[in-house]
mmCIF file of C-alpha atoms and ligand atoms in Angstrom:
data_model
loop_
_atom_site.group_PDB
_atom_site.id
_atom_site.type_symbol
_atom_site.label_atom_id
_atom_site.label_comp_id
_atom_site.label_asym_id
_atom_site.label_seq_id
_atom_site.Cartn_x
_atom_site.Cartn_y
_atom_site.Cartn_z
ATOM 1 C CA MET T 238 -16.244 -55.080 -43.686
ATOM 2 C CA ARG T 239 -16.757 -51.320 -44.855
ATOM 3 C CA ARG T 240 -13.605 -48.877 -43.533
ATOM 4 C CA PHE T 241 -12.294 -45.105 -43.351
ATOM 5 C CA VAL T 242 -8.781 -44.102 -43.044
ATOM 6 C CA VAL T 243 -8.219 -40.738 -42.441
ATOM 7 C CA VAL T 244 -4.951 -38.943 -42.574
ATOM 8 C CA GLY T 245 -4.737 -36.279 -39.743
ATOM 9 C CA HIS T 246 -2.082 -34.377 -41.570
ATOM 10 C CA LYS T 247 -0.771 -31.626 -37.918
ATOM 11 C CA ALA T 248 -2.603 -34.833 -35.646
ATOM 12 C CA VAL T 249 -0.494 -34.745 -32.319
ATOM 13 C CA THR T 250 1.335 -38.361 -31.991
ATOM 14 C CA THR T 251 2.799 -37.975 -29.050
ATOM 15 C CA PRO T 252 0.005 -38.271 -25.792
ATOM 16 C CA LYS T 253 0.874 -34.957 -24.839
ATOM 17 C CA PHE T 254 -1.655 -32.928 -26.416
ATOM 18 C CA SER T 255 -4.996 -31.751 -23.781
ATOM 19 C CA LEU T 256 -8.124 -32.933 -24.316
ATOM 20 C CA ASN T 257 -9.424 -29.051 -24.163
ATOM 21 C CA ASP T 258 -7.453 -27.958 -26.939
ATOM 22 C CA LEU T 259 -8.337 -30.452 -29.633
ATOM 23 C CA PRO T 260 -8.051 -27.629 -32.875
ATOM 24 C CA GLY T 261 -5.756 -26.608 -31.562
ATOM 25 C CA GLY T 262 -2.716 -27.678 -29.749
ATOM 26 C CA ALA T 263 -3.490 -31.250 -30.567
ATOM 27 C CA GLY T 264 -3.420 -30.296 -34.396
ATOM 28 C CA ARG T 265 -7.484 -30.898 -35.249
ATOM 29 C CA MET T 266 -7.429 -33.576 -33.357
ATOM 30 C CA ASP T 267 -11.311 -32.557 -32.763
ATOM 31 C CA ILE T 268 -11.514 -33.766 -36.649
ATOM 32 C CA VAL T 269 -9.876 -36.796 -36.238
ATOM 33 C CA ALA T 270 -12.460 -37.318 -33.450
ATOM 34 C CA ARG T 271 -15.188 -36.775 -34.817
ATOM 35 C CA CYS T 272 -14.568 -38.825 -37.781
ATOM 36 C CA VAL T 273 -14.309 -42.390 -34.993
ATOM 37 C CA ASN T 274 -17.633 -41.201 -34.269
ATOM 38 C CA ALA T 275 -19.483 -41.159 -37.784
ATOM 39 C CA SER T 276 -17.955 -43.839 -38.230
ATOM 40 C CA LEU T 277 -14.966 -46.571 -36.755
ATOM 41 C CA PHE T 278 -11.747 -45.654 -38.341
ATOM 42 C CA LEU T 279 -8.296 -46.062 -39.158
ATOM 43 C CA SER T 280 -5.988 -43.030 -38.538
ATOM 44 C CA HIS T 281 -2.904 -42.689 -39.000
ATOM 45 C CA ALA T 282 -0.416 -39.649 -39.206
ATOM 46 C CA PRO T 283 3.259 -40.795 -39.805
ATOM 47 C CA PRO T 284 4.879 -43.119 -38.274
ATOM 48 C CA VAL T 285 1.896 -43.757 -36.643
ATOM 49 C CA ALA T 286 -1.657 -45.838 -37.478
ATOM 50 C CA ILE T 287 -4.347 -46.083 -35.421
ATOM 51 C CA ARG T 288 -6.956 -48.274 -35.547
ATOM 52 C CA PHE T 289 -10.930 -48.619 -34.147
ATOM 53 C CA SER T 290 -12.466 -51.869 -34.143
ATOM 54 C CA GLY T 291 -16.337 -51.318 -34.648
ATOM 55 C CA GLU T 292 -17.077 -55.622 -33.388
ATOM 56 C CA LYS T 293 -14.612 -54.637 -29.830
ATOM 57 C CA VAL T 294 -14.559 -50.949 -28.913
ATOM 58 C CA ARG T 295 -15.513 -49.423 -25.690
ATOM 59 C CA TYR T 296 -15.658 -46.571 -23.842
ATOM 60 C CA LEU T 297 -16.675 -44.401 -27.185
ATOM 61 C CA SER T 298 -18.866 -42.339 -26.379
ATOM 62 C CA PRO T 299 -20.554 -39.897 -28.968
ATOM 63 C CA ASP T 300 -18.362 -36.946 -28.699
ATOM 64 C CA GLU T 301 -15.198 -35.048 -28.748
ATOM 65 C CA ARG T 302 -13.619 -36.207 -25.743
ATOM 66 C CA SER T 303 -14.301 -39.649 -25.490
ATOM 67 C CA PRO T 304 -12.226 -40.829 -29.004
ATOM 68 C CA ALA T 305 -9.966 -37.828 -28.542
ATOM 69 C CA ALA T 306 -9.192 -39.314 -25.242
ATOM 70 C CA LEU T 307 -8.708 -43.335 -26.214
ATOM 71 C CA ILE T 308 -6.200 -41.687 -29.002
ATOM 72 C CA LYS T 309 -4.132 -39.830 -26.343
ATOM 73 C CA LYS T 310 -4.466 -43.567 -24.353
ATOM 74 C CA ALA T 311 -3.104 -45.051 -27.143
ATOM 75 C CA LEU T 312 0.080 -42.831 -27.734
ATOM 76 C CA GLU T 313 0.299 -42.765 -24.159
ATOM 77 C CA LYS T 314 1.192 -46.912 -24.509
ATOM 78 C CA GLY T 315 3.396 -46.290 -27.250
ATOM 79 C CA VAL T 316 4.120 -47.694 -30.539
ATOM 80 C CA PRO T 317 5.430 -51.121 -30.823
ATOM 81 C CA PRO T 318 8.836 -52.692 -32.275
ATOM 82 C CA ALA T 319 6.492 -54.918 -35.002
ATOM 83 C CA GLY T 320 2.698 -55.861 -35.204
ATOM 84 C CA GLU T 321 -0.296 -53.951 -33.879
ATOM 85 C CA GLN T 322 -0.560 -53.533 -29.216
ATOM 86 C CA GLU T 323 -4.448 -53.423 -28.624
ATOM 87 C CA CYS T 324 -3.912 -50.426 -25.665
ATOM 88 C CA THR T 325 -7.714 -50.620 -24.441
ATOM 89 C CA PRO T 326 -10.835 -52.441 -25.776
ATOM 90 C CA GLY T 327 -10.723 -52.587 -29.629
ATOM 91 C CA VAL T 328 -7.968 -49.524 -30.460
ATOM 92 C CA TYR T 329 -4.788 -50.524 -31.457
ATOM 93 C CA ILE T 330 -1.718 -48.806 -32.653
ATOM 94 C CA SER T 331 1.320 -49.107 -34.749
ATOM 95 C CA LYS T 332 4.077 -48.401 -36.340
ATOM 96 C CA GLN T 333 3.017 -47.961 -40.158
ATOM 97 C CA SER T 334 3.254 -45.407 -42.884
ATOM 98 C CA PHE T 335 0.311 -44.030 -45.146
ATOM 99 C CA ALA T 336 2.044 -46.027 -47.667
ATOM 100 C CA ASP T 337 2.349 -49.670 -45.530
ATOM 101 C CA VAL T 338 -1.499 -48.723 -44.351
ATOM 102 C CA ILE T 339 -2.747 -48.511 -47.499
ATOM 103 C CA GLY T 340 -0.515 -51.398 -48.734
ATOM 104 C CA SER T 341 -2.223 -53.740 -46.596
ATOM 105 C CA LEU T 342 -5.326 -52.711 -48.054
ATOM 106 C CA ASP T 343 -7.458 -53.569 -50.852
ATOM 107 C CA ASP T 344 -10.978 -52.229 -52.863
ATOM 108 C CA ILE T 345 -9.496 -48.695 -52.146
ATOM 109 C CA VAL T 346 -12.184 -46.270 -52.440
ATOM 110 C CA TYR T 347 -10.265 -42.133 -52.245
ATOM 111 C CA LEU T 348 -13.491 -39.545 -51.519
ATOM 112 C CA HIS T 349 -12.665 -37.022 -53.744
ATOM 113 C CA GLU T 350 -15.484 -34.344 -55.037
ATOM 114 C CA ASP T 351 -14.195 -34.601 -58.654
ATOM 115 C CA GLY T 352 -14.550 -38.749 -59.033
ATOM 116 C CA GLU T 353 -17.334 -40.363 -60.142
ATOM 117 C CA ASP T 354 -20.827 -39.598 -58.737
ATOM 118 C CA ILE T 355 -21.561 -42.196 -55.503
ATOM 119 C CA ARG T 356 -25.082 -43.032 -56.626
ATOM 120 C CA GLY T 357 -24.120 -44.577 -59.700
ATOM 121 C CA ALA T 358 -20.580 -46.271 -58.486
ATOM 122 C CA ARG T 359 -20.028 -49.724 -57.950
ATOM 123 C CA LEU T 360 -18.881 -50.499 -54.403
ATOM 124 C CA THR T 361 -19.970 -53.833 -52.289
ATOM 125 C CA GLY T 362 -20.064 -52.523 -49.258
ATOM 126 C CA ASP T 363 -16.338 -53.869 -48.682
ATOM 127 C CA GLU T 364 -14.423 -51.512 -49.662
ATOM 128 C CA THR T 365 -12.045 -49.036 -47.530
ATOM 129 C CA PHE T 366 -12.609 -45.141 -48.170
ATOM 130 C CA VAL T 367 -9.789 -42.710 -47.853
ATOM 131 C CA LEU T 368 -10.236 -39.054 -46.964
ATOM 132 C CA SER T 369 -8.333 -36.167 -45.591
ATOM 133 C CA ASP T 370 -8.568 -33.978 -42.486
ATOM 134 C CA HIS T 371 -9.088 -30.247 -43.046
ATOM 135 C CA GLN T 372 -6.082 -30.161 -46.319
ATOM 136 C CA ASN T 373 -5.844 -31.680 -48.997
ATOM 137 C CA LEU T 374 -3.864 -34.802 -49.304
ATOM 138 C CA THR T 375 -0.151 -34.690 -51.050
ATOM 139 C CA PRO T 376 0.315 -35.675 -54.258
ATOM 140 C CA GLU T 377 2.921 -37.886 -53.003
ATOM 141 C CA GLU T 378 -0.271 -39.090 -50.373
ATOM 142 C CA GLU T 379 -2.407 -39.266 -53.785
ATOM 143 C CA GLU T 380 0.718 -41.112 -55.261
ATOM 144 C CA ILE T 381 0.151 -43.413 -52.974
ATOM 145 C CA LEU T 382 -3.407 -43.925 -54.003
ATOM 146 C CA ALA T 383 -2.873 -44.024 -57.504
ATOM 147 C CA THR T 384 -0.165 -46.657 -57.528
ATOM 148 C CA LYS T 385 -2.636 -48.844 -55.490
ATOM 149 C CA GLY T 386 -5.582 -48.607 -58.414
ATOM 150 C CA ALA T 387 -7.960 -46.379 -56.040
ATOM 151 C CA ARG T 388 -10.915 -45.280 -57.438
ATOM 152 C CA LYS T 389 -12.170 -41.559 -56.812
ATOM 153 C CA VAL T 390 -16.129 -41.538 -55.795
ATOM 154 C CA SER T 391 -17.606 -38.308 -55.021
ATOM 155 C CA LEU T 392 -20.694 -37.040 -53.106
ATOM 156 C CA GLY T 393 -21.205 -34.186 -55.445
ATOM 157 C CA LYS T 394 -19.468 -31.037 -55.805
ATOM 158 C CA LYS T 395 -19.704 -28.807 -52.539
ATOM 159 C CA LEU T 396 -16.998 -29.782 -50.057
ATOM 160 C CA TYR T 397 -18.300 -31.587 -46.909
ATOM 161 C CA HIS T 398 -16.135 -32.039 -43.824
ATOM 162 C CA ALA T 399 -14.927 -35.466 -43.118
ATOM 163 C CA ASP T 400 -16.860 -37.230 -40.702
ATOM 164 C CA HIS T 401 -19.882 -35.608 -42.199
ATOM 165 C CA CYS T 402 -18.933 -37.577 -45.214
ATOM 166 C CA ILE T 403 -18.234 -40.544 -43.183
ATOM 167 C CA VAL T 404 -21.946 -40.301 -42.119
ATOM 168 C CA MET T 405 -23.048 -39.967 -46.368
ATOM 169 C CA VAL T 406 -21.572 -43.233 -47.369
ATOM 170 C CA ASN T 407 -22.724 -44.687 -44.591
ATOM 171 C CA TYR T 408 -25.972 -43.795 -45.400
ATOM 172 C CA GLU T 409 -25.592 -44.718 -49.028
ATOM 173 C CA LEU T 410 -24.420 -47.841 -48.404
ATOM 174 C CA ASP T 411 -27.138 -48.565 -46.038
ATOM 175 C CA ARG T 412 -30.251 -47.960 -48.399
ATOM 176 C CA ARG T 413 -28.504 -50.457 -50.885
ATOM 177 C CA SER T 414 -28.197 -53.074 -48.270
ATOM 178 C CA ASP T 415 -31.487 -52.438 -47.071
ATOM 179 C CA SER T 416 -33.281 -52.324 -50.391
HETATM 180 C C1 SAM Y 59 -13.103 -31.135 -45.415
HETATM 181 S S1 SAM Y 59 -12.422 -32.092 -46.258
HETATM 182 C C2 SAM Y 59 -10.939 -30.806 -47.195
HETATM 183 C C3 SAM Y 59 -10.795 -30.207 -47.123
HETATM 184 C C4 SAM Y 59 -10.684 -29.581 -48.335
HETATM 185 N N1 SAM Y 59 -9.307 -30.164 -49.092
HETATM 186 C C5 SAM Y 59 -9.978 -28.012 -48.568
HETATM 187 O O1 SAM Y 59 -10.081 -27.024 -49.319
HETATM 188 O O2 SAM Y 59 -9.889 -27.253 -47.465
HETATM 189 C C6 SAM Y 59 -11.946 -33.620 -45.974
HETATM 190 C C7 SAM Y 59 -12.243 -34.547 -46.846
HETATM 191 O O3 SAM Y 59 -13.517 -35.428 -47.361
HETATM 192 C C8 SAM Y 59 -13.660 -35.646 -48.453
HETATM 193 N N2 SAM Y 59 -14.758 -35.162 -48.604
HETATM 194 C C9 SAM Y 59 -15.093 -33.769 -49.178
HETATM 195 N N3 SAM Y 59 -16.072 -32.954 -49.827
HETATM 196 C C10 SAM Y 59 -16.326 -33.982 -50.283
HETATM 197 C C11 SAM Y 59 -17.019 -34.896 -52.067
HETATM 198 N N4 SAM Y 59 -18.021 -33.462 -51.954
HETATM 199 N N5 SAM Y 59 -17.134 -35.911 -52.136
HETATM 200 C C12 SAM Y 59 -16.311 -36.963 -51.889
HETATM 201 N N6 SAM Y 59 -15.139 -36.554 -51.189
HETATM 202 C C13 SAM Y 59 -15.217 -35.535 -50.424
HETATM 203 C C14 SAM Y 59 -12.637 -35.058 -48.762
HETATM 204 O O4 SAM Y 59 -11.270 -37.081 -49.169
HETATM 205 C C15 SAM Y 59 -11.608 -34.922 -48.474
HETATM 206 O O5 SAM Y 59 -10.130 -34.906 -48.250
#
């Protein structure tokens, strides 16, 4: 299964944000929402992780408000003391740090412009791809990935938006599985 982890450094983790101000007051929740649409994703903003299951998610349409509304609903439900709680069909909330999320996953690929070219990279389609939002990952976050043995894979030297990167990864992997 293909997985995407998107780090929302400024994303608001209380349900008070306005669906009318996703890029501003919601801390670039627009990026997170677009990433949901570009994949189905696991988003994290310490210490809250929100996971979207592609198989089970409902009420998701390809605009920014709909995934943002599902994130808002999940935050309204609140973080359970332990484990994951399903908030709406296919959307889960848990109290996990970035280190917790990465620690629980294998075959981590850090998408970074300085990595190995994706076209020559060995990929099985069962990887977890990690992206940042509008900011770089912090040195501490990069260290967590390095400790887990994450490989750096590049889509080229130009910098793209996170959701566009997800589209490109899906395109590259779909082409491989189609041929
Ligand atoms: C908009 S970029 C990050 C912004 C950037 N750090 C800056 O200087 O403003 C969002 C994420 O997309 C991924 N990304 C962007 N361009 C990429 C590329 N050429 N190859 C691989 N990943 C890329 C990276 O994971 C990055 O953290």
